[in-house]
Amino acid sequence: MQLSWTSGVLVAVDSLSQLFLFRLSPVTEPGNPISPSYTVTLLEHCLMTGTDWWDILLGLRPDVIETVCAKMTEVFNKQPPGIQQYLLSRFLTVKGSLYRCLANGQARAGDCHAQIMLNAVSAVMKGLLRPRDLSSHEKGPAETLTAVMSGREVIANLDKVLLHLETKEFSVEPLILQSLQQLTQWVADLTLHLMASLPQQVYNHMRFPGGGLIADPKSLNMLRELLVIFRMWGFISESCLPAYTKMTDNLDILSLLFKLLTKTLLNHGSEPDETLLDECCLLPSQILIPSIDLGNHAEGVASPALFLNSLPLPFEFGIQPDFLHIPSKLHAVEGSVAMPSKVDIVRHIGLGSNPSAARHCTRCFSISMVRPGVKAGTIRAWEQRWVRFCPCGGQWRLVM
């Protein structure tokens, strides 16, 4: 027998080599279900120590998950900025796994995944920017860009933003830029996904995975900054720019998305104006909107299946039971086109309908290639970031 790290579950093996998993009541309240306050304490412990929190999820009740998320967010927002920045990715991972346990929480789980990826991509992109004079104590290009984007004068024209920046400071080797194309494509796809979903979010009150970022000014500004960087890099190597199927040849997608993001940012805290919504409604007729995978699959034990099925849950090694699969109730963005191939959750590239030698996440069931892709240093560092764990925090399982 063995207790989990937080004593939330007990694992036992009998004489027939059958494995049993028992859900335990908290040590502070024997015989009672785990309380929201104690759950927050345990999750904070896991957040700070790096301990896995899967056993905590098994002890939760679905009616307290919203309360736990709210309390965790409240406590996290009170921390110093440095602590928040250091723990943000893991905090969003924990929060996303909580939402993934709710039948109606898949959209918010997608929000957490989108924010994790967006922060990671932004850090990689800005990390490539170096000042020309290394001995200078002035702001670097990344800091200058942030200052321009967050200034009093909000510029809605992408090309006018470039006038406030030094083009030479955004110089990066073309080979590195080409290797980052799938990341620039993902950012542009996410932006297009957000703006195309805005009318449905406003008029029909629909929730979409990742759609919650539309209400976050930091995320909107981060997307605007990345679009400016992409424009700069496009002058060096057009192969790094996102590719789309356009209905009109003279459509400047980056400029259009930047303008829509800026208008959305200016409308933050109030209802979007009709002009913005009309422009967003026109997007499906101007450009082919691809679907986007945000790792919000409701499968596995720590999912709605835990609360929808009566205990005990029987399992057989190597076989996934049907009761773990919960049909998705998510809405599709109007005009979006579903991709037939599976998508690598780390590299954001298509893998075909039946990829070989792939690794599957044991929690969100996302898929990723085992073999590394290109050998450029930057993208290799990106792949190494997720070599042990999926972005959702789950471990990889090799599937041949």
Coordinates of C-alpha atoms in Angstrom, one line a residue:
M1 CA 0.0 0.0 0.0
Q2 CA 1.1 3.5 -0.7
L3 CA -0.3 7.0 0.0
S4 CA -0.1 9.8 -2.5
W5 CA 2.0 12.9 -1.8
T6 CA -1.0 14.8 -0.4
S7 CA -2.6 11.7 1.2
G8 CA -5.6 12.2 -1.0
V9 CA -5.6 8.6 -2.4
L10 CA -4.4 5.2 -1.3
V11 CA -3.0 2.7 -3.8
A12 CA -3.0 -1.0 -2.9
V13 CA -2.1 -4.2 -4.8
D14 CA -3.7 -7.5 -3.8
S15 CA -2.4 -11.1 -4.2
L16 CA -3.9 -11.3 -7.7
S17 CA -1.9 -8.3 -8.8
Q18 CA -5.1 -6.2 -9.0
L19 CA -4.5 -2.5 -8.4
F20 CA -6.9 -0.6 -6.3
L21 CA -7.2 3.1 -5.8
F22 CA -9.1 4.4 -2.8
R23 CA -10.2 8.0 -2.4
L24 CA -9.6 9.2 1.1
S25 CA -11.1 11.9 3.2
P26 CA -8.8 14.8 4.4
V27 CA -6.8 14.1 7.5
T28 CA -8.1 17.4 9.0
E29 CA -11.7 16.4 8.6
P30 CA -12.0 12.5 8.8
G31 CA -15.1 11.1 7.2
N32 CA -16.1 14.4 5.5
P33 CA -15.5 15.5 1.9
I34 CA -12.6 17.8 1.3
S35 CA -13.5 21.5 1.9
P36 CA -12.7 24.3 -0.6
S37 CA -10.3 26.0 1.8
Y38 CA -8.3 22.9 2.4
T39 CA -8.3 22.1 -1.3
V40 CA -6.8 25.6 -2.0
T41 CA -4.1 24.9 0.6
L42 CA -3.2 21.6 -0.9
L43 CA -3.1 23.1 -4.4
E44 CA -0.9 26.0 -3.3
H45 CA 1.4 23.4 -1.7
C46 CA 1.6 21.6 -5.1
L47 CA 2.1 24.9 -6.9
M48 CA 5.1 25.9 -4.7
T49 CA 6.8 22.5 -4.4
G50 CA 6.1 21.0 -7.9
T51 CA 4.2 18.1 -6.5
D52 CA 1.6 16.5 -8.7
W53 CA -2.0 17.4 -7.8
W54 CA -3.9 14.7 -9.7
D55 CA -4.9 12.9 -6.4
I56 CA -6.4 16.2 -5.2
L57 CA -8.7 16.4 -8.2
L58 CA -10.1 12.9 -7.5
G59 CA -11.3 14.0 -4.1
L60 CA -13.2 17.1 -5.3
R61 CA -16.9 17.6 -5.7
P62 CA -18.0 19.3 -8.9
D63 CA -20.0 21.9 -7.0
V64 CA -16.9 23.3 -5.2
I65 CA -14.5 23.5 -8.2
E66 CA -15.7 27.0 -9.2
T67 CA -15.2 28.2 -5.6
V68 CA -11.7 26.6 -5.5
C69 CA -10.7 28.3 -8.8
A70 CA -12.0 31.7 -7.6
K71 CA -10.1 31.5 -4.2
M72 CA -6.9 30.3 -5.9
T73 CA -7.1 33.2 -8.4
E74 CA -7.7 35.7 -5.6
V75 CA -4.7 34.5 -3.6
F76 CA -2.5 34.3 -6.6
N77 CA -3.3 37.9 -7.7
K78 CA -2.2 39.2 -4.3
Q79 CA 1.3 37.9 -4.8
P80 CA 4.2 40.1 -5.8
P81 CA 4.6 40.5 -9.6
G82 CA 7.9 38.5 -9.6
I83 CA 6.2 35.5 -7.9
Q84 CA 3.2 35.7 -10.3
Q85 CA 5.5 35.7 -13.3
Y86 CA 7.5 32.8 -12.0
L87 CA 4.5 30.6 -11.1
L88 CA 2.0 31.8 -13.8
S89 CA 2.5 28.8 -16.2
R90 CA 2.1 26.2 -13.4
F91 CA -0.8 28.1 -11.9
L92 CA -2.7 28.1 -15.2
T93 CA -2.0 24.4 -15.6
V94 CA -3.5 23.6 -12.2
K95 CA -6.5 25.9 -12.9
G96 CA -7.0 24.3 -16.4
S97 CA -7.0 20.8 -14.9
L98 CA -9.7 21.9 -12.4
Y99 CA -11.9 23.3 -15.2
R100 CA -11.4 20.2 -17.2
C101 CA -13.2 18.2 -14.5
L102 CA -16.4 20.2 -15.1
A103 CA -18.9 19.3 -17.8
N104 CA -19.2 23.0 -18.8
G105 CA -15.6 23.9 -18.1
Q106 CA -13.9 22.9 -21.3
A107 CA -14.0 26.4 -22.7
R108 CA -12.3 27.8 -19.7
A109 CA -9.7 25.0 -19.7
G110 CA -9.0 26.1 -23.3
D111 CA -8.5 29.6 -22.0
C112 CA -5.9 28.5 -19.6
H113 CA -4.1 26.4 -22.2
A114 CA -4.1 29.3 -24.7
Q115 CA -2.7 31.7 -22.1
I116 CA 0.1 29.2 -21.2
M117 CA 1.1 28.8 -24.8
L118 CA 0.8 32.6 -25.6
N119 CA 3.0 33.5 -22.6
A120 CA 5.6 30.8 -23.7
V121 CA 5.6 31.9 -27.3
S122 CA 5.9 35.6 -26.3
A123 CA 8.9 34.8 -24.1
V124 CA 10.6 32.9 -26.9
M125 CA 10.0 35.6 -29.5
K126 CA 11.1 38.5 -27.3
G127 CA 14.1 36.5 -26.1
L128 CA 15.4 36.6 -29.7
L129 CA 15.5 40.4 -29.7
R130 CA 18.8 41.9 -28.7
P131 CA 19.9 45.6 -28.5
R132 CA 22.6 46.6 -31.0
D133 CA 24.8 48.0 -28.2
L134 CA 25.2 45.5 -25.5
S135 CA 26.9 48.0 -23.2
S136 CA 24.0 50.4 -23.5
H137 CA 21.8 50.9 -20.4
E138 CA 18.8 51.9 -22.4
K139 CA 15.8 49.8 -23.0
G140 CA 16.1 46.8 -25.2
P141 CA 13.9 46.3 -28.2
A142 CA 11.4 44.1 -26.3
E143 CA 11.0 46.8 -23.6
T144 CA 10.7 49.5 -26.1
L145 CA 8.0 47.6 -27.9
T146 CA 6.1 47.1 -24.7
A147 CA 6.4 50.8 -23.9
V148 CA 5.0 51.8 -27.3
M149 CA 2.1 49.3 -27.0
S150 CA 1.1 50.4 -23.5
G151 CA 1.6 54.1 -24.1
R152 CA -1.1 56.7 -23.8
E153 CA -1.6 56.9 -27.5
V154 CA -3.0 53.7 -28.7
I155 CA -2.0 53.2 -32.3
A156 CA -4.4 51.1 -34.4
N157 CA -2.3 51.1 -37.6
L158 CA 0.3 48.4 -37.6
D159 CA 2.7 50.2 -40.0
K160 CA 2.6 53.4 -37.9
V161 CA 3.8 51.4 -34.9
L162 CA 7.0 50.6 -36.8
L163 CA 7.8 54.3 -37.1
H164 CA 8.4 54.3 -33.3
L165 CA 10.8 51.3 -33.4
E166 CA 14.3 50.7 -34.6
T167 CA 14.1 48.2 -37.3
K168 CA 17.7 47.0 -37.0
E169 CA 17.1 45.9 -33.4
F170 CA 14.6 43.3 -34.5
S171 CA 17.1 41.6 -36.8
V172 CA 17.3 37.8 -36.4
E173 CA 18.9 35.2 -38.6
P174 CA 16.6 34.0 -41.4
L175 CA 17.2 30.3 -40.6
I176 CA 15.9 30.8 -37.0
L177 CA 12.9 32.8 -38.2
Q178 CA 12.0 30.0 -40.7
S179 CA 12.1 27.4 -37.9
L180 CA 9.6 29.5 -35.9
Q181 CA 7.0 29.6 -38.6
Q182 CA 4.7 27.1 -36.8
L183 CA 4.7 29.3 -33.7
T184 CA 3.9 32.5 -35.6
Q185 CA 1.2 30.6 -37.4
W186 CA -0.3 29.5 -34.1
V187 CA -0.4 33.0 -32.8
A188 CA -2.0 34.4 -35.9
D189 CA -4.5 31.5 -35.9
L190 CA -5.4 32.2 -32.2
T191 CA -5.9 35.9 -33.0
L192 CA -8.1 35.1 -35.9
H193 CA -10.0 32.6 -33.8
L194 CA -10.6 35.2 -31.1
M195 CA -11.8 37.9 -33.4
A196 CA -14.0 35.6 -35.5
S197 CA -15.7 34.3 -32.3
L198 CA -16.3 37.8 -30.8
P199 CA -19.8 38.3 -32.5
Q200 CA -21.0 34.9 -31.2
Q201 CA -19.7 35.7 -27.7
V202 CA -21.5 39.0 -27.6
Y203 CA -24.8 38.3 -29.4
N204 CA -25.3 34.6 -28.5
H205 CA -23.3 34.5 -25.2
M206 CA -21.4 31.4 -26.4
R207 CA -18.2 30.2 -24.9
F208 CA -15.3 29.1 -27.0
P209 CA -11.9 27.5 -25.9
G210 CA -9.5 30.4 -25.7
G211 CA -12.3 32.9 -26.2
G212 CA -11.8 34.2 -22.6
L213 CA -8.6 35.9 -23.7
I214 CA -10.7 38.5 -25.5
A215 CA -11.5 40.0 -22.1
D216 CA -7.9 40.1 -20.9
P217 CA -6.1 43.3 -21.7
K218 CA -2.7 41.8 -21.1
S219 CA -3.3 39.0 -23.6
L220 CA -4.6 41.4 -26.2
N221 CA -1.6 43.6 -25.8
M222 CA 0.7 40.5 -26.0
L223 CA -0.9 39.5 -29.3
R224 CA -0.5 43.0 -30.6
E225 CA 3.2 43.0 -29.7
L226 CA 3.7 39.7 -31.4
L227 CA 2.0 40.9 -34.6
V228 CA 4.4 43.9 -34.7
I229 CA 7.3 41.5 -34.3
F230 CA 6.0 39.3 -37.1
R231 CA 5.7 42.3 -39.3
M232 CA 9.4 43.3 -38.6
W233 CA 10.6 39.7 -39.2
G234 CA 8.6 39.6 -42.5
F235 CA 11.0 42.1 -43.9
I236 CA 13.9 39.8 -43.2
S237 CA 12.3 36.5 -44.2
E238 CA 8.8 36.1 -45.6
S239 CA 9.0 32.3 -44.9
C240 CA 8.4 33.0 -41.2
L241 CA 5.0 34.7 -41.7
P242 CA 1.7 32.9 -41.2
A243 CA 0.1 31.5 -44.3
Y244 CA -3.6 31.7 -45.0
T245 CA -6.2 31.0 -47.8
K246 CA -7.5 34.5 -48.6
M247 CA -10.6 35.3 -50.6
T248 CA -9.0 38.6 -51.9
D249 CA -5.3 38.9 -52.9
N250 CA -4.8 42.4 -51.5
L251 CA -5.9 41.6 -48.0
D252 CA -3.2 42.4 -45.4
I253 CA -4.1 39.9 -42.6
L254 CA -1.6 41.1 -40.0
S255 CA -2.7 44.7 -40.3
L256 CA -6.4 43.7 -40.2
L257 CA -5.9 41.5 -37.1
F258 CA -3.9 44.3 -35.4
K259 CA -6.6 46.8 -36.0
L260 CA -9.3 44.5 -34.7
L261 CA -7.3 43.7 -31.6
T262 CA -6.7 47.4 -30.9
K263 CA -10.4 48.2 -31.2
T264 CA -11.2 45.4 -28.9
L265 CA -8.6 46.7 -26.4
L266 CA -10.1 50.2 -26.6
N267 CA -13.6 48.7 -25.9
H268 CA -12.4 46.8 -22.9
G269 CA -14.8 47.1 -20.0
S270 CA -17.7 48.2 -22.2
E271 CA -19.8 46.6 -25.0
P272 CA -18.0 46.3 -28.3
D273 CA -19.2 48.8 -30.9
E274 CA -21.2 47.7 -33.9
T275 CA -18.5 48.6 -36.3
L276 CA -16.0 46.2 -34.6
L277 CA -18.6 43.4 -34.6
D278 CA -19.5 44.0 -38.2
E279 CA -15.8 43.7 -39.2
C280 CA -15.4 40.5 -37.2
C281 CA -18.5 39.1 -38.9
L282 CA -16.8 39.7 -42.3
L283 CA -13.7 37.6 -41.4
P284 CA -15.1 34.2 -42.5
S285 CA -15.9 35.7 -45.9
Q286 CA -12.4 37.2 -46.3
I287 CA -10.2 34.4 -45.1
L288 CA -10.4 30.7 -44.3
I289 CA -10.5 30.3 -40.5
P290 CA -8.8 27.1 -39.4
S291 CA -9.8 25.3 -36.2
I292 CA -7.4 25.4 -33.3
D293 CA -6.6 22.7 -30.8
L294 CA -6.3 24.1 -27.3
G295 CA -5.9 20.8 -25.3
N296 CA -9.3 21.0 -23.7
H297 CA -10.3 17.3 -24.2
A298 CA -12.6 16.0 -21.5
E299 CA -11.1 12.5 -21.2
G300 CA -9.3 10.5 -18.5
V301 CA -10.2 9.8 -14.9
A302 CA -9.9 13.5 -13.7
S303 CA -12.7 14.6 -15.9
P304 CA -16.5 14.8 -15.8
A305 CA -16.6 11.0 -16.1
L306 CA -15.5 10.8 -12.5
F307 CA -18.8 12.5 -11.4
L308 CA -21.1 11.1 -14.0
N309 CA -20.4 7.4 -13.3
S310 CA -21.1 5.4 -10.2
L311 CA -18.1 4.1 -8.2
P312 CA -16.1 1.9 -8.3
L313 CA -14.8 2.5 -11.8
P314 CA -13.3 -0.7 -13.3
F315 CA -10.3 -0.6 -15.6
E316 CA -8.3 -3.0 -17.6
F317 CA -4.6 -2.4 -18.4
G318 CA -4.0 -1.1 -21.9
I319 CA -7.7 -0.6 -22.7
Q320 CA -9.5 2.7 -22.4
P321 CA -13.1 2.2 -21.2
D322 CA -15.9 3.9 -23.1
F323 CA -17.3 5.6 -20.0
L324 CA -14.2 7.9 -19.9
H325 CA -15.2 9.5 -23.2
I326 CA -17.5 12.4 -22.7
P327 CA -19.0 13.9 -25.9
S328 CA -17.9 17.5 -26.5
K329 CA -20.5 20.2 -26.1
L330 CA -18.3 23.0 -27.4
H331 CA -19.5 25.4 -30.1
A332 CA -17.6 25.9 -33.3
V333 CA -16.6 29.4 -34.5
E334 CA -18.9 30.3 -37.3
G335 CA -17.1 29.9 -40.6
S336 CA -14.2 27.9 -39.2
V337 CA -13.0 24.8 -41.0
A338 CA -12.1 21.6 -39.0
M339 CA -8.8 20.1 -39.9
P340 CA -8.9 16.3 -40.6
S341 CA -5.4 15.7 -39.4
K342 CA -4.3 15.5 -35.8
V343 CA -2.3 18.4 -34.5
D344 CA 0.9 18.3 -32.5
I345 CA 0.1 20.1 -29.2
V346 CA 3.7 21.3 -28.7
R347 CA 4.9 22.1 -32.3
H348 CA 1.5 23.1 -33.7
I349 CA 1.9 21.2 -36.9
G350 CA -0.4 18.7 -38.6
L351 CA 0.5 15.0 -38.0
G352 CA -1.9 13.3 -40.3
S353 CA -4.9 11.2 -39.4
N354 CA -2.8 8.3 -38.0
P355 CA 0.6 9.4 -36.9
S356 CA 3.2 6.8 -36.0
A357 CA 5.7 7.0 -33.1
A358 CA 3.7 9.6 -31.3
R359 CA 3.3 10.4 -27.6
H360 CA -0.1 10.9 -26.0
C361 CA -0.8 12.9 -22.9
T362 CA -2.2 10.8 -20.1
R363 CA -4.6 13.6 -19.0
C364 CA -5.8 15.7 -21.8
F365 CA -5.0 13.0 -24.5
S366 CA -3.3 15.5 -26.7
I367 CA -0.7 14.2 -29.1
S368 CA 2.9 15.1 -30.0
M369 CA 5.7 13.8 -32.1
V370 CA 8.4 11.8 -30.4
R371 CA 11.2 12.6 -32.8
P372 CA 12.5 16.2 -32.8
G373 CA 11.6 18.4 -35.8
V374 CA 14.1 20.9 -37.1
K375 CA 17.5 21.3 -35.5
A376 CA 17.5 25.1 -35.1
G377 CA 18.6 26.0 -31.5
T378 CA 15.5 28.1 -30.7
I379 CA 12.9 25.6 -31.7
R380 CA 14.9 22.8 -30.1
A381 CA 14.8 24.7 -26.9
W382 CA 11.0 25.1 -27.3
E383 CA 10.6 21.3 -27.8
Q384 CA 12.8 20.6 -24.7
R385 CA 10.5 22.7 -22.6
W386 CA 7.8 20.1 -23.0
V387 CA 9.9 17.0 -23.1
R388 CA 8.8 15.7 -19.7
F389 CA 5.3 17.0 -19.4
C390 CA 2.4 18.0 -21.7
P391 CA 1.5 21.7 -21.4
C392 CA -1.5 20.6 -19.4
G393 CA 0.8 19.1 -16.8
G394 CA 0.2 15.4 -17.7
Q395 CA 2.9 12.9 -18.4
W396 CA 3.6 11.5 -21.9
R397 CA 2.7 8.0 -22.9
L398 CA 4.4 6.5 -26.0
V399 CA 2.0 5.1 -28.6
M400 CA 3.5 3.2 -31.5

